[in-house]
Tab-separated table of C-alpha atoms in Angstrom:
chain	number	residue	atom	x	y	z
A	21	MET	CA	-3.166	3.266	-23.033
A	22	ALA	CA	-0.158	0.986	-22.529
A	23	PRO	CA	0.560	-0.118	-18.935
A	24	ASN	CA	3.088	2.334	-17.475
A	25	ALA	CA	2.582	2.368	-13.718
A	26	GLY	CA	5.335	1.111	-11.458
A	27	VAL	CA	4.546	-0.270	-8.009
A	28	VAL	CA	6.528	-0.512	-4.800
A	29	LEU	CA	4.750	-3.281	-2.891
A	30	VAL	CA	5.782	-3.168	0.751
A	31	ALA	CA	6.027	-6.700	2.131
A	32	ALA	CA	8.834	-6.403	4.684
A	33	GLY	CA	6.759	-6.446	7.879
A	34	ALA	CA	7.507	-9.098	10.481
A	35	GLY	CA	3.862	-9.800	11.272
A	36	THR	CA	4.483	-10.528	14.953
A	37	ARG	CA	0.947	-9.477	15.903
A	38	LEU	CA	-0.430	-12.114	13.536
A	39	GLY	CA	1.311	-14.730	15.648
A	40	GLY	CA	2.886	-16.597	12.726
A	41	GLN	CA	6.473	-17.686	12.175
A	42	GLU	CA	6.781	-16.096	8.737
A	43	PRO	CA	6.618	-12.473	7.565
A	44	LYS	CA	3.128	-10.971	7.414
A	45	ALA	CA	3.084	-10.882	3.597
A	46	LEU	CA	3.366	-14.683	3.541
A	47	ALA	CA	0.387	-15.223	5.856
A	48	MET	CA	-2.359	-17.227	4.180
A	49	LEU	CA	-5.801	-15.902	3.309
A	50	GLY	CA	-8.168	-18.250	1.533
A	51	GLY	CA	-5.315	-20.575	0.555
A	52	ARG	CA	-3.112	-17.832	-0.933
A	53	SER	CA	-0.563	-15.513	0.643
A	54	LEU	CA	-1.309	-11.842	1.218
A	55	VAL	CA	1.355	-10.835	-1.295
A	56	THR	CA	-0.157	-13.161	-3.922
A	57	HIS	CA	-3.551	-11.519	-3.465
A	58	ALA	CA	-2.034	-8.030	-3.711
A	59	VAL	CA	-0.065	-8.766	-6.889
A	60	SER	CA	-3.089	-10.447	-8.467
A	61	ARG	CA	-5.242	-7.364	-7.985
A	62	LEU	CA	-2.543	-4.990	-9.189
A	63	ARG	CA	-2.049	-6.940	-12.415
A	64	ALA	CA	-5.810	-7.190	-12.979
A	65	THR	CA	-5.963	-3.438	-13.628
A	66	GLY	CA	-3.956	-3.762	-16.840
A	67	LEU	CA	-2.228	-0.486	-15.886
A	68	VAL	CA	0.850	-1.844	-14.114
A	69	ARG	CA	4.134	-2.569	-15.895
A	70	THR	CA	6.519	-3.288	-13.005
A	71	ILE	CA	6.107	-4.404	-9.397
A	72	VAL	CA	9.050	-4.197	-6.991
A	73	VAL	CA	8.345	-6.098	-3.773
A	74	THR	CA	10.318	-5.263	-0.627
A	75	ALA	CA	10.998	-8.400	1.427
A	76	PRO	CA	12.580	-9.000	4.849
A	77	ARG	CA	16.158	-10.218	4.828
A	78	GLY	CA	16.294	-13.989	4.504
A	79	HIS	CA	12.862	-14.259	2.898
A	80	GLY	CA	13.448	-12.807	-0.558
A	81	GLU	CA	13.020	-16.056	-2.462
A	82	GLN	CA	9.848	-17.005	-0.570
A	83	VAL	CA	8.335	-13.605	-1.297
A	84	ARG	CA	9.359	-13.860	-4.947
A	85	ARG	CA	7.623	-17.228	-5.334
A	86	ALA	CA	4.516	-15.902	-3.617
A	87	ALA	CA	4.398	-12.840	-5.880
A	88	LEU	CA	4.828	-14.920	-9.015
A	89	ALA	CA	2.057	-17.272	-7.881
A	90	ALA	CA	-0.364	-14.489	-8.853
A	91	PHE	CA	0.440	-15.167	-12.507
A	92	ALA	CA	-0.928	-18.701	-12.258
A	93	ASP	CA	-4.414	-17.523	-11.366
A	94	HIS	CA	-7.319	-16.503	-13.566
A	95	GLU	CA	-8.487	-13.446	-11.640
A	96	ALA	CA	-7.349	-10.808	-14.104
A	97	SER	CA	-10.340	-9.049	-15.567
A	98	PRO	CA	-10.932	-9.267	-19.334
A	99	GLU	CA	-10.020	-5.578	-19.533
A	100	GLY	CA	-6.746	-6.176	-17.744
A	101	GLN	CA	-5.762	-9.440	-19.383
A	102	ALA	CA	-3.778	-7.857	-22.223
A	103	GLY	CA	-1.549	-5.949	-19.825
A	104	ALA	CA	-1.298	-8.645	-17.192
A	105	ASP	CA	1.216	-10.831	-19.026
A	106	ARG	CA	3.604	-7.913	-19.438
A	107	VAL	CA	3.982	-7.202	-15.716
A	108	GLU	CA	7.566	-7.543	-14.465
A	109	VAL	CA	8.191	-8.546	-10.847
A	110	ASP	CA	11.368	-7.823	-8.909
A	111	VAL	CA	12.199	-8.326	-5.227
A	112	VAL	CA	14.540	-6.273	-3.073
A	113	GLU	CA	15.509	-7.911	0.219
A	114	GLY	CA	16.820	-6.137	3.291
A	115	THR	CA	16.499	-5.055	6.908
A	116	TYR	CA	14.747	-1.713	7.132
A	117	PRO	CA	14.521	0.641	10.136
A	118	SER	CA	11.082	1.853	9.005
A	119	ARG	CA	8.374	1.428	6.392
A	120	GLN	CA	9.620	4.637	4.776
A	121	ALA	CA	13.080	3.107	4.359
A	122	SER	CA	11.528	-0.025	2.866
A	123	VAL	CA	9.669	2.067	0.285
A	124	ALA	CA	12.850	3.999	-0.513
A	125	ALA	CA	14.695	0.736	-1.231
A	126	GLY	CA	11.962	-0.380	-3.603
A	127	LEU	CA	11.856	3.020	-5.247
A	128	GLU	CA	15.597	2.876	-5.908
A	129	ARG	CA	15.170	-0.474	-7.686
A	130	LEU	CA	12.264	0.779	-9.829
A	131	ASP	CA	13.488	2.061	-13.197
A	132	ALA	CA	12.961	5.643	-14.319
A	133	GLY	CA	10.585	4.889	-17.171
A	134	HIS	CA	7.331	5.012	-15.205
A	135	GLU	CA	4.994	8.000	-15.320
A	136	VAL	CA	3.004	6.924	-12.271
A	137	ILE	CA	4.299	5.150	-9.168
A	138	LEU	CA	2.023	3.388	-6.717
A	139	VAL	CA	3.065	2.536	-3.173
A	140	HIS	CA	0.984	-0.320	-1.810
A	141	ASP	CA	1.022	-2.488	1.304
A	142	ALA	CA	0.821	-6.247	0.958
A	143	ALA	CA	-1.018	-6.006	4.281
A	144	ARG	CA	-3.972	-4.616	2.260
A	145	PRO	CA	-4.330	-7.666	0.000
A	146	LEU	CA	-7.940	-7.148	-1.103
A	147	ALA	CA	-7.683	-3.610	-2.493
A	148	PRO	CA	-10.036	-3.911	-5.495
A	149	PRO	CA	-8.700	-3.329	-9.035
A	150	SER	CA	-11.394	-0.676	-9.477
A	151	MET	CA	-9.967	1.350	-6.578
A	152	ILE	CA	-6.411	0.926	-7.819
A	153	THR	CA	-7.554	2.145	-11.226
A	154	ARG	CA	-9.170	5.231	-9.635
A	155	VAL	CA	-5.858	6.153	-8.065
A	156	VAL	CA	-3.851	5.718	-11.274
A	157	ARG	CA	-6.361	7.650	-13.392
A	158	ALA	CA	-6.396	10.535	-10.932
A	159	VAL	CA	-2.601	10.862	-11.163
A	160	GLN	CA	-2.779	10.623	-14.948
A	161	GLY	CA	-5.412	13.356	-14.776
A	162	GLY	CA	-2.899	15.804	-13.344
A	163	HIS	CA	-2.663	15.276	-9.573
A	164	ASP	CA	0.794	15.038	-7.975
A	165	ALA	CA	-0.334	12.684	-5.207
A	166	VAL	CA	-3.527	10.653	-4.826
A	167	VAL	CA	-4.664	8.764	-1.742
A	168	PRO	CA	-7.763	6.587	-1.259
A	169	GLY	CA	-9.596	7.332	1.962
A	170	LEU	CA	-12.630	6.200	3.960
A	171	ALA	CA	-14.914	8.360	6.070
A	172	VAL	CA	-14.432	7.817	9.806
A	173	THR	CA	-17.599	6.528	11.482
A	174	ASP	CA	-16.476	6.216	15.122
A	175	THR	CA	-16.469	9.139	17.531
A	176	ILE	CA	-12.848	10.265	17.903
A	177	ARG	CA	-11.538	12.054	20.977
A	178	MET	CA	-8.230	13.807	21.546
A	179	VAL	CA	-6.328	12.845	24.711
A	180	ASP	CA	-3.953	14.788	26.900
A	181	GLU	CA	-0.296	14.455	25.898
A	182	GLN	CA	0.796	13.790	29.478
A	183	ASP	CA	-2.159	11.676	30.564
A	184	THR	CA	-3.565	9.569	27.750
A	185	ALA	CA	-6.482	8.483	29.938
A	186	ARG	CA	-7.858	12.020	29.974
A	187	ALA	CA	-10.131	12.954	27.090
A	188	ARG	CA	-9.617	16.443	25.675
A	189	GLY	CA	-12.628	16.762	23.427
A	190	VAL	CA	-14.294	15.269	20.371
A	191	VAL	CA	-12.725	15.704	16.936
A	192	GLU	CA	-15.180	16.631	14.176
A	193	ARG	CA	-15.302	13.339	12.273
A	194	GLY	CA	-16.969	14.818	9.185
A	195	ARG	CA	-13.576	16.151	8.144
A	196	LEU	CA	-11.635	12.974	8.954
A	197	ARG	CA	-10.623	10.240	6.510
A	198	ALA	CA	-8.765	6.991	7.167
A	199	MET	CA	-5.981	6.620	4.620
A	200	GLN	CA	-5.488	3.444	2.585
A	201	THR	CA	-3.147	2.169	-0.121
A	202	PRO	CA	-2.212	2.063	-2.917
A	203	GLN	CA	-1.216	5.703	-2.906
A	204	GLY	CA	-0.310	7.087	-6.309
A	205	PHE	CA	2.186	9.738	-7.358
A	206	ARG	CA	3.751	11.389	-10.329
A	207	ALA	CA	7.093	9.605	-10.409
A	208	GLU	CA	9.209	12.756	-10.204
A	209	VAL	CA	7.233	14.036	-7.209
A	210	LEU	CA	7.567	10.810	-5.210
A	211	ARG	CA	11.292	10.528	-5.876
A	212	ARG	CA	11.818	14.158	-4.859
A	213	ALA	CA	9.744	13.700	-1.708
A	214	HIS	CA	11.758	10.652	-0.623
A	215	ALA	CA	15.056	12.385	-1.348
A	216	SER	CA	14.001	15.416	0.678
A	217	GLY	CA	12.699	13.388	3.622
A	218	ALA	CA	15.285	10.593	3.618
A	219	ALA	CA	16.640	11.418	7.077
A	220	ARG	CA	13.220	10.792	8.629
A	221	GLY	CA	13.242	7.154	7.486
A	222	ARG	CA	16.335	6.231	9.477
A	223	HIS	CA	14.297	5.788	12.664
A	224	GLU	CA	10.815	4.399	13.196
A	225	TYR	CA	9.870	7.230	15.565
A	226	SER	CA	10.552	9.938	12.960
A	227	ALA	CA	9.557	8.117	9.762
A	228	ALA	CA	6.555	9.195	7.713
A	229	THR	CA	3.621	6.872	8.287
A	230	ASP	CA	2.681	7.130	4.618
A	231	ASP	CA	4.256	8.526	1.467
A	232	ALA	CA	1.682	11.269	1.069
A	233	ALA	CA	3.111	12.882	4.211
A	234	LEU	CA	6.476	13.227	2.475
A	235	VAL	CA	4.777	14.921	-0.475
A	236	GLU	CA	2.892	17.274	1.848
A	237	ALA	CA	6.246	18.240	3.393
A	238	LEU	CA	7.124	19.686	-0.028
A	239	ALA	CA	4.022	21.919	0.263
A	240	LEU	CA	2.289	19.986	-2.534
A	241	GLU	CA	-1.380	19.042	-2.497
A	242	VAL	CA	-2.603	15.507	-1.856
A	243	HIS	CA	-5.841	14.585	-3.661
A	244	LEU	CA	-8.289	12.104	-2.125
A	245	VAL	CA	-10.377	9.518	-3.962
A	246	ALA	CA	-12.918	7.080	-2.552
A	247	GLY	CA	-11.447	4.108	-0.721
A	248	GLU	CA	-12.999	0.693	-0.130
A	249	ARG	CA	-13.700	-1.185	3.093
A	250	ALA	CA	-12.280	-4.353	1.555
A	251	ALA	CA	-8.915	-2.576	1.283
A	252	MET	CA	-8.532	-2.940	5.051
A	253	LYS	CA	-5.132	-3.401	6.642
A	254	ILE	CA	-4.391	-6.793	8.178
A	255	THR	CA	-2.555	-6.529	11.490
A	256	ASP	CA	-3.840	-9.274	13.783
A	257	PRO	CA	-5.794	-12.564	13.587
A	258	HIS	CA	-9.123	-10.738	13.898
A	259	ASP	CA	-8.307	-8.682	10.802
A	260	LEU	CA	-7.458	-11.865	8.949
A	261	ALA	CA	-10.870	-13.304	9.859
A	262	VAL	CA	-12.625	-10.149	8.615
A	263	ALA	CA	-10.622	-10.274	5.375
A	264	GLN	CA	-11.727	-13.886	4.924
A	265	MET	CA	-15.321	-12.665	5.147
A	266	TYR	CA	-14.682	-10.101	2.392
A	267	LEU	CA	-13.015	-12.785	0.293
A	268	SER	CA	-15.990	-15.106	0.696
A	269	GLU	CA	-18.219	-12.253	-0.525
A	270	GLY	CA	-16.264	-12.069	-3.767
A	271	TRP	CA	-13.811	-9.248	-3.135
């Protein structure tokens, strides 16, 4: 099957909690930026045709160079090699009030010829090609929205709305999953969900924390597939150190 998935790769975060001077997507992990790692793994699937990267204002060219650096590596799998050279990369630069608004900007730049659209965070640079492939195949198999998730292993307690120091009981963790990216969607469904929920993205406090929430607001079902621990989100220096451990183990 010819590569026909489009990707909005969110790379517009400031990364202040990482303590660096550059945007989070340009932070280095094993000698390569987070966005380079993410693009490399997306192209290795052989299923992706276009990647639109959202970059912070003033950093578009840096992000573009980092994304294109993925095409100088040799990490694409033999199965994905044929499709890898046909991947197009575009960058949209701006100042966004929320992650949702950043995704919407990338979605607007992505052309209408894609059957499947993935929304991925550059802050999850080690998402394995096998997991990305699971998401795409599940959408191709008929699901409107597909999200990778991990079982929650910690005990989770609810807290009082007025007094967050007061525990209000344990949540049954057997029914909880931690959501990851990339999340995959039928293109028409994702575009409709963003159009319907556009007003939410104008403010951080009201914005959807992931794109599946916008689809659920349309009363459509979100399908879960198995996530991967290596697809962790990098937020602070400790996360970066853990990601380095995964990288050293071959992820």
